[in-house]
Amino acid sequence: GKVVRTPEVLRVYIGSFWDKPLDESHDCYNLFHNEAADLISDLNSLPRNSALRKINELVKRARLARVHAYIVSSLRSQMPSFMGLKKKQEKLLDDLPTQFQRVAKQHNLPTGDFPNIPRFRGILSNLELSKFPKLSDKMMNKLNQSLAQEIPALMNLISATEVVTSEKTTGVKKNEEENPFFQPGGDWIVTPQDKAIYDERFRSLKLNSAGLLAGDAAKQAFAESNLNVDTLFKVWSLADVSGTNSLNSDEYALACHLIREFKNGNPLPAILPPSYVPPAMR
């Protein structure tokens, strides 16, 4: 906060910026990949967060304006028409705590919306309450309507946009999971027919004691694809959903699918799409 003077809380991302693939045996290998995923997620949420911040600021200012209008109107209504204006104003300003309580009760306003009393008193002491314009009921009704209906409608619009985006990304509609015939992961990129073939290959490989593919056995298995090391490195990074530097049968199937797609001329994704994640690991 002392280096970058902004009201927002800073988020620091850790990464590796050299021009070589990450060493999977390095202690920070998983950290770098997780940090990259967090950064991409935060970048994707920037438009939504910006809209929410603007709406929250609008609500804050609208509520402050409403409270100030009701306070000034109440004080103005207690001022005499001609004689003793200055003395009456001083008396009202000295009694601001009671005036605030009265306004809050009369209009059902939260006390947290009210301004700081000493600062508010100092500002009003330089003004003449009797010269403030009369409160417009029409404008106050519009303001209250905005706070009660129009601004919540904006929030619902943002939520609706999120649902549509989620459906486009995952192919699953909201509340679809409640359907008794819904099959989690039915949208997996690896078809059941391909999965059966990959499972048979997986069982023929030299697995470790935990039944996973790792180390030299993994290198030997994927070397048969004839892809370069950098490409295989990226395939492994994407397929290792669990982050254990070893592949189970589902992760191996995903890796085989990525290799096949790449050979067919399709680029590897920068971040694993939701439909690529094995159903059991979502």
Tab-separated table of C-alpha atoms in Angstrom:
chain	number	residue	atom	x	y	z
A	1	GLY	CA	0.000	0.000	0.000
A	2	LYS	CA	2.948	2.353	0.541
A	3	VAL	CA	4.366	1.600	-2.908
A	4	VAL	CA	1.172	1.762	-4.961
A	5	ARG	CA	-1.206	4.289	-3.453
A	6	THR	CA	-4.661	3.022	-4.398
A	7	PRO	CA	-7.738	2.371	-2.236
A	8	GLU	CA	-8.003	-1.184	-3.586
A	9	VAL	CA	-6.259	-4.074	-1.845
A	10	LEU	CA	-3.305	-5.159	-3.983
A	11	ARG	CA	-3.004	-8.710	-5.293
A	12	VAL	CA	0.496	-9.907	-6.165
A	13	TYR	CA	0.868	-12.767	-8.656
A	14	ILE	CA	3.971	-14.937	-8.732
A	15	GLY	CA	5.253	-16.352	-12.002
A	16	SER	CA	8.249	-17.432	-14.030
A	17	PHE	CA	9.240	-15.287	-16.981
A	18	TRP	CA	12.161	-17.100	-18.536
A	19	ASP	CA	11.905	-18.448	-22.103
A	20	LYS	CA	12.106	-22.134	-21.214
A	21	PRO	CA	9.421	-24.597	-20.046
A	22	LEU	CA	8.969	-24.835	-16.314
A	23	ASP	CA	10.870	-27.591	-14.573
A	24	GLU	CA	8.143	-29.868	-13.214
A	25	SER	CA	10.468	-31.039	-10.457
A	26	HIS	CA	10.881	-27.473	-9.182
A	27	ASP	CA	9.298	-26.665	-5.818
A	28	CYS	CA	7.390	-23.723	-7.331
A	29	TYR	CA	6.034	-25.588	-10.369
A	30	ASN	CA	2.481	-25.988	-9.020
A	31	LEU	CA	2.534	-22.511	-7.510
A	32	PHE	CA	3.320	-20.862	-10.849
A	33	HIS	CA	0.541	-22.734	-12.639
A	34	ASN	CA	-2.012	-21.947	-9.919
A	35	GLU	CA	-1.016	-18.286	-9.928
A	36	ALA	CA	-1.438	-18.118	-13.712
A	37	ALA	CA	-4.929	-19.633	-13.418
A	38	ASP	CA	-5.844	-17.116	-10.700
A	39	LEU	CA	-4.624	-14.232	-12.848
A	40	ILE	CA	-6.684	-15.341	-15.849
A	41	SER	CA	-9.755	-15.766	-13.626
A	42	ASP	CA	-9.328	-12.303	-12.103
A	43	LEU	CA	-8.869	-10.721	-15.529
A	44	ASN	CA	-12.071	-12.354	-16.736
A	45	SER	CA	-13.965	-10.974	-13.731
A	46	LEU	CA	-12.757	-7.378	-14.209
A	47	PRO	CA	-15.778	-6.188	-16.248
A	48	ARG	CA	-18.225	-7.570	-13.687
A	49	ASN	CA	-16.306	-6.188	-10.708
A	50	SER	CA	-16.041	-2.789	-12.368
A	51	ALA	CA	-19.806	-2.676	-12.944
A	52	LEU	CA	-20.511	-3.722	-9.357
A	53	ARG	CA	-18.126	-1.077	-8.031
A	54	LYS	CA	-19.886	1.624	-10.043
A	55	ILE	CA	-23.313	0.504	-8.865
A	56	ASN	CA	-22.184	0.376	-5.227
A	57	GLU	CA	-20.776	3.892	-5.523
A	58	LEU	CA	-24.030	5.076	-7.090
A	59	VAL	CA	-26.046	3.559	-4.240
A	60	LYS	CA	-23.754	5.129	-1.654
A	61	ARG	CA	-24.070	8.598	-3.167
A	62	ALA	CA	-27.822	8.303	-3.653
A	63	ARG	CA	-28.372	7.315	-0.018
A	64	LEU	CA	-26.169	10.156	1.195
A	65	ALA	CA	-28.060	12.633	-0.980
A	66	ARG	CA	-31.375	11.358	0.372
A	67	VAL	CA	-30.294	11.697	3.991
A	68	HIS	CA	-28.883	15.201	3.453
A	69	ALA	CA	-32.077	16.317	1.718
A	70	TYR	CA	-34.294	15.087	4.555
A	71	ILE	CA	-32.052	16.617	7.234
A	72	VAL	CA	-31.899	20.053	5.596
A	73	SER	CA	-35.641	19.982	4.908
A	74	SER	CA	-36.386	19.147	8.530
A	75	LEU	CA	-34.108	21.907	9.844
A	76	ARG	CA	-35.501	24.421	7.364
A	77	SER	CA	-39.092	23.658	8.381
A	78	GLN	CA	-38.259	24.612	11.992
A	79	MET	CA	-36.822	28.006	11.107
A	80	PRO	CA	-38.908	31.141	11.873
A	81	SER	CA	-40.139	33.306	9.017
A	82	PHE	CA	-38.496	36.605	10.016
A	83	MET	CA	-37.192	37.249	13.542
A	84	GLY	CA	-34.517	35.270	15.385
A	85	LEU	CA	-33.183	33.343	12.385
A	86	LYS	CA	-29.559	33.235	13.536
A	87	LYS	CA	-30.397	32.279	17.118
A	88	LYS	CA	-32.768	29.517	16.007
A	89	GLN	CA	-30.202	28.094	13.573
A	90	GLU	CA	-27.541	27.964	16.287
A	91	LYS	CA	-29.980	26.152	18.564
A	92	LEU	CA	-30.819	23.593	15.867
A	93	LEU	CA	-27.167	22.944	15.063
A	94	ASP	CA	-26.375	22.416	18.741
A	95	ASP	CA	-29.178	19.868	18.846
A	96	LEU	CA	-28.096	17.909	15.735
A	97	PRO	CA	-27.953	14.462	17.445
A	98	THR	CA	-31.620	14.769	18.386
A	99	GLN	CA	-32.464	16.128	14.926
A	100	PHE	CA	-30.741	13.169	13.277
A	101	GLN	CA	-32.686	10.694	15.402
A	102	ARG	CA	-35.927	12.460	14.551
A	103	VAL	CA	-35.263	12.367	10.796
A	104	ALA	CA	-34.148	8.724	10.896
A	105	LYS	CA	-37.340	7.679	12.711
A	106	GLN	CA	-39.641	9.809	10.543
A	107	HIS	CA	-38.327	8.499	7.203
A	108	ASN	CA	-37.134	5.059	8.358
A	109	LEU	CA	-33.494	5.743	7.426
A	110	PRO	CA	-30.487	3.731	8.686
A	111	THR	CA	-28.317	5.762	11.067
A	112	GLY	CA	-25.220	4.554	9.211
A	113	ASP	CA	-26.172	6.777	6.281
A	114	PHE	CA	-26.019	9.952	8.365
A	115	PRO	CA	-23.011	12.289	8.099
A	116	ASN	CA	-20.426	13.062	10.759
A	117	ILE	CA	-22.104	15.480	13.189
A	118	PRO	CA	-19.189	17.882	13.929
A	119	ARG	CA	-18.270	18.154	10.233
A	120	PHE	CA	-21.890	18.591	9.187
A	121	ARG	CA	-22.416	21.242	11.853
A	122	GLY	CA	-19.288	23.110	10.719
A	123	ILE	CA	-20.505	23.232	7.108
A	124	LEU	CA	-24.056	24.360	7.981
A	125	SER	CA	-22.812	27.067	10.340
A	126	ASN	CA	-21.558	28.987	7.294
A	127	LEU	CA	-24.889	28.696	5.471
A	128	GLU	CA	-28.386	30.059	6.070
A	129	LEU	CA	-30.946	27.306	6.565
A	130	SER	CA	-33.855	29.581	5.697
A	131	LYS	CA	-32.490	30.117	2.159
A	132	PHE	CA	-32.410	26.443	1.217
A	133	PRO	CA	-35.064	25.534	-1.413
A	134	LYS	CA	-38.106	23.594	-0.350
A	135	LEU	CA	-37.822	19.806	-0.610
A	136	SER	CA	-39.325	18.425	-3.819
A	137	ASP	CA	-41.535	15.436	-3.054
A	138	LYS	CA	-41.480	14.486	-6.738
A	139	MET	CA	-37.681	14.292	-6.842
A	140	MET	CA	-37.512	12.369	-3.558
A	141	ASN	CA	-40.051	9.844	-4.862
A	142	LYS	CA	-37.898	9.330	-7.950
A	143	LEU	CA	-34.818	8.861	-5.789
A	144	ASN	CA	-36.547	6.331	-3.541
A	145	GLN	CA	-37.877	4.484	-6.580
A	146	SER	CA	-34.384	4.258	-8.019
A	147	LEU	CA	-33.001	2.806	-4.789
A	148	ALA	CA	-35.873	0.379	-4.317
A	149	GLN	CA	-36.470	-0.799	-7.904
A	150	GLU	CA	-34.187	0.478	-10.643
A	151	ILE	CA	-30.820	-0.218	-9.010
A	152	PRO	CA	-31.830	-3.754	-7.915
A	153	ALA	CA	-32.893	-4.300	-11.542
A	154	LEU	CA	-29.342	-3.427	-12.604
A	155	MET	CA	-27.980	-6.005	-10.171
A	156	ASN	CA	-30.373	-8.634	-11.541
A	157	LEU	CA	-29.178	-7.778	-15.048
A	158	ILE	CA	-25.570	-8.512	-14.037
A	159	SER	CA	-26.636	-11.803	-12.431
A	160	ALA	CA	-28.571	-12.787	-15.551
A	161	THR	CA	-25.500	-12.049	-17.677
A	162	GLU	CA	-23.417	-14.320	-15.432
A	163	VAL	CA	-25.906	-17.177	-15.858
A	164	VAL	CA	-25.852	-16.836	-19.655
A	165	THR	CA	-22.044	-16.754	-19.644
A	166	SER	CA	-21.920	-19.830	-17.430
A	167	GLU	CA	-24.300	-21.707	-19.707
A	168	LYS	CA	-22.234	-20.824	-22.767
A	169	THR	CA	-19.048	-21.976	-21.018
A	170	THR	CA	-20.246	-25.223	-19.433
A	171	GLY	CA	-23.294	-26.105	-21.500
A	172	VAL	CA	-25.234	-26.651	-18.271
A	173	LYS	CA	-28.257	-24.521	-17.560
A	174	LYS	CA	-29.009	-23.133	-14.119
A	175	ASN	CA	-30.702	-25.720	-11.834
A	176	GLU	CA	-30.167	-28.388	-14.503
A	177	GLU	CA	-28.241	-30.382	-11.895
A	178	GLU	CA	-31.509	-30.875	-9.979
A	179	ASN	CA	-32.925	-32.945	-12.840
A	180	PRO	CA	-32.974	-36.594	-11.622
A	181	PHE	CA	-31.665	-37.722	-15.025
A	182	PHE	CA	-28.822	-35.201	-15.141
A	183	GLN	CA	-25.446	-36.887	-15.635
A	184	PRO	CA	-22.512	-34.856	-14.280
A	185	GLY	CA	-19.817	-34.547	-16.884
A	186	GLY	CA	-22.044	-35.619	-19.738
A	187	ASP	CA	-20.412	-32.854	-21.729
A	188	TRP	CA	-16.851	-34.203	-21.351
A	189	ILE	CA	-14.759	-33.655	-24.446
A	190	VAL	CA	-13.559	-37.283	-24.324
A	191	THR	CA	-16.278	-39.556	-25.706
A	192	PRO	CA	-17.102	-42.889	-23.989
A	193	GLN	CA	-15.814	-44.761	-27.051
A	194	ASP	CA	-12.445	-42.974	-26.952
A	195	LYS	CA	-12.263	-43.355	-23.176
A	196	ALA	CA	-12.555	-47.136	-23.486
A	197	ILE	CA	-9.639	-47.191	-25.941
A	198	TYR	CA	-7.498	-44.935	-23.745
A	199	ASP	CA	-8.284	-46.994	-20.643
A	200	GLU	CA	-7.003	-50.123	-22.382
A	201	ARG	CA	-3.772	-48.332	-23.283
A	202	PHE	CA	-3.454	-46.966	-19.760
A	203	ARG	CA	-3.650	-50.435	-18.215
A	204	SER	CA	-0.876	-51.653	-20.506
A	205	LEU	CA	1.554	-48.980	-19.291
A	206	LYS	CA	4.047	-49.278	-16.460
A	207	LEU	CA	2.222	-47.593	-13.564
A	208	ASN	CA	3.582	-46.739	-10.126
A	209	SER	CA	2.453	-48.342	-6.863
A	210	ALA	CA	-0.520	-45.961	-6.685
A	211	GLY	CA	-1.727	-46.989	-10.135
A	212	LEU	CA	-0.686	-43.696	-11.725
A	213	LEU	CA	1.445	-42.829	-14.727
A	214	ALA	CA	4.542	-40.806	-13.800
A	215	GLY	CA	8.257	-40.297	-14.345
A	216	ASP	CA	10.148	-42.224	-17.016
A	217	ALA	CA	7.100	-44.357	-17.809
A	218	ALA	CA	5.177	-41.221	-18.748
A	219	LYS	CA	8.026	-39.964	-20.940
A	220	GLN	CA	8.198	-43.268	-22.750
A	221	ALA	CA	4.403	-43.418	-23.232
A	222	PHE	CA	4.105	-39.955	-24.751
A	223	ALA	CA	7.339	-40.111	-26.751
A	224	GLU	CA	5.474	-42.341	-29.175
A	225	SER	CA	3.415	-39.321	-30.224
A	226	ASN	CA	6.539	-37.869	-31.939
A	227	LEU	CA	5.686	-34.386	-30.636
A	228	ASN	CA	8.441	-32.048	-29.485
A	229	VAL	CA	9.281	-31.644	-25.821
A	230	ASP	CA	7.704	-28.202	-25.469
A	231	THR	CA	4.363	-29.432	-26.807
A	232	LEU	CA	4.410	-32.522	-24.593
A	233	PHE	CA	5.271	-30.314	-21.641
A	234	LYS	CA	2.135	-28.231	-22.260
A	235	VAL	CA	-0.008	-31.340	-22.809
A	236	TRP	CA	1.150	-32.742	-19.484
A	237	SER	CA	0.554	-29.440	-17.692
A	238	LEU	CA	-3.016	-29.301	-18.989
A	239	ALA	CA	-3.796	-32.966	-18.365
A	240	ASP	CA	-2.367	-32.997	-14.822
A	241	VAL	CA	-5.610	-31.588	-13.373
A	242	SER	CA	-4.816	-32.905	-9.896
A	243	GLY	CA	-1.414	-31.184	-9.887
A	244	THR	CA	0.321	-34.312	-8.582
A	245	ASN	CA	2.829	-34.671	-11.481
A	246	SER	CA	1.191	-38.006	-12.248
A	247	LEU	CA	-1.830	-39.018	-14.319
A	248	ASN	CA	-4.759	-41.240	-13.451
A	249	SER	CA	-6.793	-42.957	-16.170
A	250	ASP	CA	-9.036	-39.914	-16.745
A	251	GLU	CA	-6.090	-37.512	-16.958
A	252	TYR	CA	-4.293	-39.887	-19.310
A	253	ALA	CA	-7.375	-39.991	-21.550
A	254	LEU	CA	-7.446	-36.210	-21.569
A	255	ALA	CA	-3.757	-36.084	-22.512
A	256	CYS	CA	-4.341	-38.513	-25.387
A	257	HIS	CA	-7.250	-36.398	-26.604
A	258	LEU	CA	-5.134	-33.233	-26.515
A	259	ILE	CA	-2.376	-34.921	-28.475
A	260	ARG	CA	-4.824	-36.151	-31.105
A	261	GLU	CA	-6.415	-32.707	-31.441
A	262	PHE	CA	-3.006	-31.067	-31.795
A	263	LYS	CA	-1.993	-33.496	-34.521
A	264	ASN	CA	-5.243	-32.679	-36.310
A	265	GLY	CA	-4.181	-29.040	-36.485
A	266	ASN	CA	-6.038	-27.659	-33.450
A	267	PRO	CA	-3.962	-25.520	-31.036
A	268	LEU	CA	-3.695	-26.490	-27.409
A	269	PRO	CA	-5.839	-24.323	-25.082
A	270	ALA	CA	-4.024	-21.821	-22.868
A	271	ILE	CA	-6.242	-22.739	-19.914
A	272	LEU	CA	-8.169	-25.994	-19.654
A	273	PRO	CA	-11.843	-25.324	-20.584
A	274	PRO	CA	-14.480	-26.682	-18.147
A	275	SER	CA	-15.676	-29.288	-20.653
A	276	TYR	CA	-12.150	-30.738	-20.782
A	277	VAL	CA	-11.948	-31.378	-17.032
A	278	PRO	CA	-12.705	-35.034	-16.189
A	279	PRO	CA	-16.163	-35.263	-14.566
A	280	ALA	CA	-14.855	-36.949	-11.429
A	281	MET	CA	-12.409	-34.090	-10.874
A	282	ARG	CA	-14.804	-31.148	-11.183
